[in-house]
Amino acid sequence: MRRGPGRTLGALAALVFTHACQQAQPAKTPMPSAASPGAAVLELRTLDDRPAIGLVQRDGDPKAAVAVGVAHDFGSEASLGLAELFEARLGRSGFHGMRVQAHGLGLVLSTLVATPADATRFVRAASAALGNPVQEGDRSRGRLRAPRVRGAADAAVQACSGELGVTESGAGNTPPEPADVQALEQWRSQLAGASSVAFAAVGPRAVLDALASAVASGDKWPSGPGPIDRWPEADSIGSASSSERRLSVAFRVADAARALEVAETLGTPGSVLATRLGALDGAFRLDRVVATTRVRGACLRVDVRTPSPSTGPLDVARAASVVDEETRLQLDAKKGHPSALDDAVLRPTHPADAAGAAAWRVLTARAAGGPTRRAVSWLGAATSESELVRALAGLEAARHARTLERRVRVESGQGELWALVASPCGTSSESSDDAGIHELLGRTLAQRRSGLLGVHIEPWVSPDSVGLLAHAPRAGASESAEDHARRVGDALGRALVATKLNGSDIAEAKNELLGELGGGQRGYFAALDAASGGHPSWLDPRGTWRAVSQSLTLTADTRRRLLLSGPLRLAVLANAKDQQAEAVSSVLERWLRPLRSAPTACAAGSRKPPQGGEVNIEVPSPDQARIYLTYPIAPSRSRDAEWTVYLANRPGGWLEQALGGLGESHARATALGGSNAAALLVELRCEESDCGAALGRIRGLWQRLGKGEASAADAEIARRHFEARDAERALEPRARVVELWRGSGPPKSDLESLRRFHQALSTAQEIVVHAKPKG
């Protein structure tokens, strides 16, 4: 929008509305409300048979400013022609260097003045400029420029936001032929009435009084009907081929003050809208949010761009759906305080801009609005409008569908709210090549996002669950129970959906995980692989050294996307009431929805049945020498396995008794796995000369146990230990939310089940891995 070479016509952004540019513009500090003590006050005066007036008493500016505004229904072409006409006429009256702001809804001309007399002279000159018929010498020269609108959908968006745009054919920003004298006079005669025009002044009281007096004492103005500002009859959606790759969504809303408040929220850097858009496929970027006050209601416009040339209809629809959802949520949440309209007038630092804003403020919000209407325009790769319509309709129809399985328990009076969201698929999709990728992903997300919004986030990964656990106390006495829950859900959603994984984050988590795994446990990893049928993370979710060390950032991010598109279960320990669970769930669903379609089932991984036998592995040094005995077991016997491990490992237990007298021989049992695979593993350290005997004794132990050697005293020792342990764990909310997520309490065991478990340990399936030093 330019006026001659090097001269820019002021955009509508300088008038009474909010213009928030994501990334390109810092957040604005809100001005005090006009009703606040000590704040500048916008005076609105309505006069019979004369234009209305807006006055702002303001000190500190070297000069005051005055403005005249005109509202009409004739569109951009009329604004461009009339702006040039009125600027030229005011220039001939001695007012040079005018700030001219033309747009599709009207125009504003403002200028600095030094004295009250200048303000009086401006009113008279502007009244004459608007009131005198157009002569041949007033012909428009077409020096002003406006962008070309591409298609009906783009025109609907432009019409809503009131920005300049011409639909005539032509190249670049070249407008049609300049308006002739007849057209200019037709427009001028229809808008040169009191209801279409407003005057404004910003500065000392003397200047304000002079402008008001000049308007009141001047000739009466025609009493025409003024602009209608027609309300859209229906929503619209469409697309046009362009290299611009811009999505625009415009909402015509009845409450102008609410539109201004929503624009501030949506356009703030780091807003939920900006973050959600950035997390979509296609890397959509929030370009700007514009709220335009109009004679009837307002327009709230959101522009989004993407660098991707291959953006398809579903990608565009997802971005449009996110914009629609976030905008409507904010429109429902905001109160629309009338002071927002006046505050927008007080924000411009240049007095001429403030005067222009005041003039436009007087002309707007005069008539009642209608129901909210939406216009969607996509300018980018050739996209079928019918496909775009269908995709957006499908996404919006599914907006209120629940895709998270939910389990809730209310524990009123607790200091924190706890939430665990995880996939029940666990590590089932991992193989020996990517074992540990979900563990690595969970750690990376948690270390990046813990503390976000005051919420502690930690990974929760097991063979049967992959996700994040979050907990937080109230932020303060003023935070409601529902707001507390929404904050926890928001933090979880941001962590899962909006975290941008990068190489340094993955490397940090990888180093931590590799430190735990230890590069020298080659025998252990071989035992996992053999006992799991090629899926070591089905037994130990941390995976193997080789797989973790070779994992890539791209692989982790791909798994994150797959994880979020599959089955997810949410468990909530509410600390006040049931509604908190709904609050957590609804916010989390909002974040996840664009990445999810119909709920899917866990993918079934193919598994080779484990084969018993012996495996020899070379290790680099003698201190890494081990023997691993592994027995595949039924996943349903986890408590029997835990009892066995405890009775084997405790001081004076079965393993210590079996190895008694064999020098430095030590052994330790571990129960591994989940619902896909499980195993009982014994790690044996021994002097080379004693290893044969030690291995024989451990095998003998399992054979005796298989014949029923476990005693009632052994079972009682285990029962007491686990009852005490379970009681201690139950004191921790972390354990309770995990139990709630799993849907069952601790498994049961007794002497009979323990003996049956031992009988099932098959020596035919026994896997023995010998990790021996080279040479």
PDB file of C-alpha atoms in Angstrom, residues 272 276 325-326 329-330 332-333 335 406 416-419 452-457 470-475 478-495 570 572-591:
ATOM      1  CA  VAL A 272      -0.843 -21.529  22.557  1.00  0.00           C
ATOM      2  CA  ARG A 276       0.196 -25.532  18.279  1.00  0.00           C
ATOM      3  CA  GLU A 325     -10.554 -23.782  17.885  1.00  0.00           C
ATOM      4  CA  GLU A 326      -8.140 -21.441  19.658  1.00  0.00           C
ATOM      5  CA  LEU A 329     -12.066 -20.669  22.896  1.00  0.00           C
ATOM      6  CA  GLN A 330     -10.681 -17.195  23.498  1.00  0.00           C
ATOM      7  CA  ASP A 332     -15.813 -17.552  24.755  1.00  0.00           C
ATOM      8  CA  ALA A 333     -13.344 -16.809  27.552  1.00  0.00           C
ATOM      9  CA  LYS A 335     -15.277 -10.563  28.717  1.00  0.00           C
ATOM     10  CA  ARG A 406      -9.340 -41.991  31.059  1.00  0.00           C
ATOM     11  CA  GLU A 416      -0.515 -31.835  44.272  1.00  0.00           C
ATOM     12  CA  LEU A 417      -2.485 -32.988  41.266  1.00  0.00           C
ATOM     13  CA  TRP A 418      -0.912 -35.919  39.409  1.00  0.00           C
ATOM     14  CA  ALA A 419      -1.465 -36.961  35.799  1.00  0.00           C
ATOM     15  CA  LEU A 452       7.200 -25.674  32.304  1.00  0.00           C
ATOM     16  CA  LEU A 453       4.264 -23.673  33.726  1.00  0.00           C
ATOM     17  CA  GLY A 454       5.416 -24.674  37.195  1.00  0.00           C
ATOM     18  CA  VAL A 455       4.744 -28.383  36.494  1.00  0.00           C
ATOM     19  CA  HIS A 456       7.276 -31.128  37.202  1.00  0.00           C
ATOM     20  CA  ILE A 457       7.457 -33.607  34.321  1.00  0.00           C
ATOM     21  CA  ALA A 470       3.284 -34.656  35.561  1.00  0.00           C
ATOM     22  CA  HIS A 471       2.494 -33.197  38.965  1.00  0.00           C
ATOM     23  CA  ALA A 472       2.204 -29.746  40.473  1.00  0.00           C
ATOM     24  CA  PRO A 473       0.767 -27.897  43.469  1.00  0.00           C
ATOM     25  CA  ARG A 474      -1.578 -24.947  43.046  1.00  0.00           C
ATOM     26  CA  ALA A 475       0.141 -21.849  41.700  1.00  0.00           C
ATOM     27  CA  SER A 478      -6.236 -17.504  43.600  1.00  0.00           C
ATOM     28  CA  GLU A 479      -5.856 -20.474  41.243  1.00  0.00           C
ATOM     29  CA  SER A 480      -9.061 -22.500  41.010  1.00  0.00           C
ATOM     30  CA  ALA A 481      -9.062 -26.286  41.041  1.00  0.00           C
ATOM     31  CA  GLU A 482      -9.996 -26.364  37.343  1.00  0.00           C
ATOM     32  CA  ASP A 483      -7.294 -23.846  36.401  1.00  0.00           C
ATOM     33  CA  HIS A 484      -4.773 -25.907  38.363  1.00  0.00           C
ATOM     34  CA  ALA A 485      -5.774 -28.978  36.352  1.00  0.00           C
ATOM     35  CA  ARG A 486      -5.734 -27.111  33.039  1.00  0.00           C
ATOM     36  CA  ARG A 487      -2.198 -25.915  33.767  1.00  0.00           C
ATOM     37  CA  VAL A 488      -1.014 -29.499  34.306  1.00  0.00           C
ATOM     38  CA  GLY A 489      -2.762 -30.636  31.117  1.00  0.00           C
ATOM     39  CA  ASP A 490      -1.279 -27.702  29.210  1.00  0.00           C
ATOM     40  CA  ALA A 491       2.244 -28.567  30.363  1.00  0.00           C
ATOM     41  CA  LEU A 492       1.789 -32.209  29.356  1.00  0.00           C
ATOM     42  CA  GLY A 493       0.404 -31.211  25.963  1.00  0.00           C
ATOM     43  CA  ARG A 494       3.240 -28.803  25.269  1.00  0.00           C
ATOM     44  CA  ALA A 495       5.819 -31.390  26.328  1.00  0.00           C
ATOM     45  CA  LEU A 570      -4.666 -40.829  30.948  1.00  0.00           C
ATOM     46  CA  VAL A 572      -5.498 -38.434  36.980  1.00  0.00           C
ATOM     47  CA  LEU A 573      -5.207 -38.204  40.749  1.00  0.00           C
ATOM     48  CA  ALA A 574      -7.349 -35.119  41.337  1.00  0.00           C
ATOM     49  CA  ASN A 575      -6.718 -33.289  44.595  1.00  0.00           C
ATOM     50  CA  ALA A 576     -10.039 -31.441  44.764  1.00  0.00           C
ATOM     51  CA  LYS A 577     -12.903 -32.744  42.599  1.00  0.00           C
ATOM     52  CA  ASP A 578     -13.911 -34.832  39.588  1.00  0.00           C
ATOM     53  CA  GLN A 579     -14.023 -31.834  37.265  1.00  0.00           C
ATOM     54  CA  GLN A 580     -10.240 -31.570  37.429  1.00  0.00           C
ATOM     55  CA  ALA A 581      -9.882 -34.764  35.398  1.00  0.00           C
ATOM     56  CA  GLU A 582     -12.112 -33.345  32.676  1.00  0.00           C
ATOM     57  CA  ALA A 583     -10.035 -30.141  32.703  1.00  0.00           C
ATOM     58  CA  VAL A 584      -6.745 -32.031  32.299  1.00  0.00           C
ATOM     59  CA  SER A 585      -8.241 -34.250  29.606  1.00  0.00           C
ATOM     60  CA  SER A 586      -9.860 -31.498  27.547  1.00  0.00           C
ATOM     61  CA  VAL A 587      -6.671 -29.410  27.407  1.00  0.00           C
ATOM     62  CA  LEU A 588      -4.539 -32.433  26.567  1.00  0.00           C
ATOM     63  CA  GLU A 589      -6.998 -33.556  23.873  1.00  0.00           C
ATOM     64  CA  ARG A 590      -6.802 -30.063  22.386  1.00  0.00           C
ATOM     65  CA  TRP A 591      -3.031 -30.371  21.980  1.00  0.00           C
TER      66      TRP A 591
END
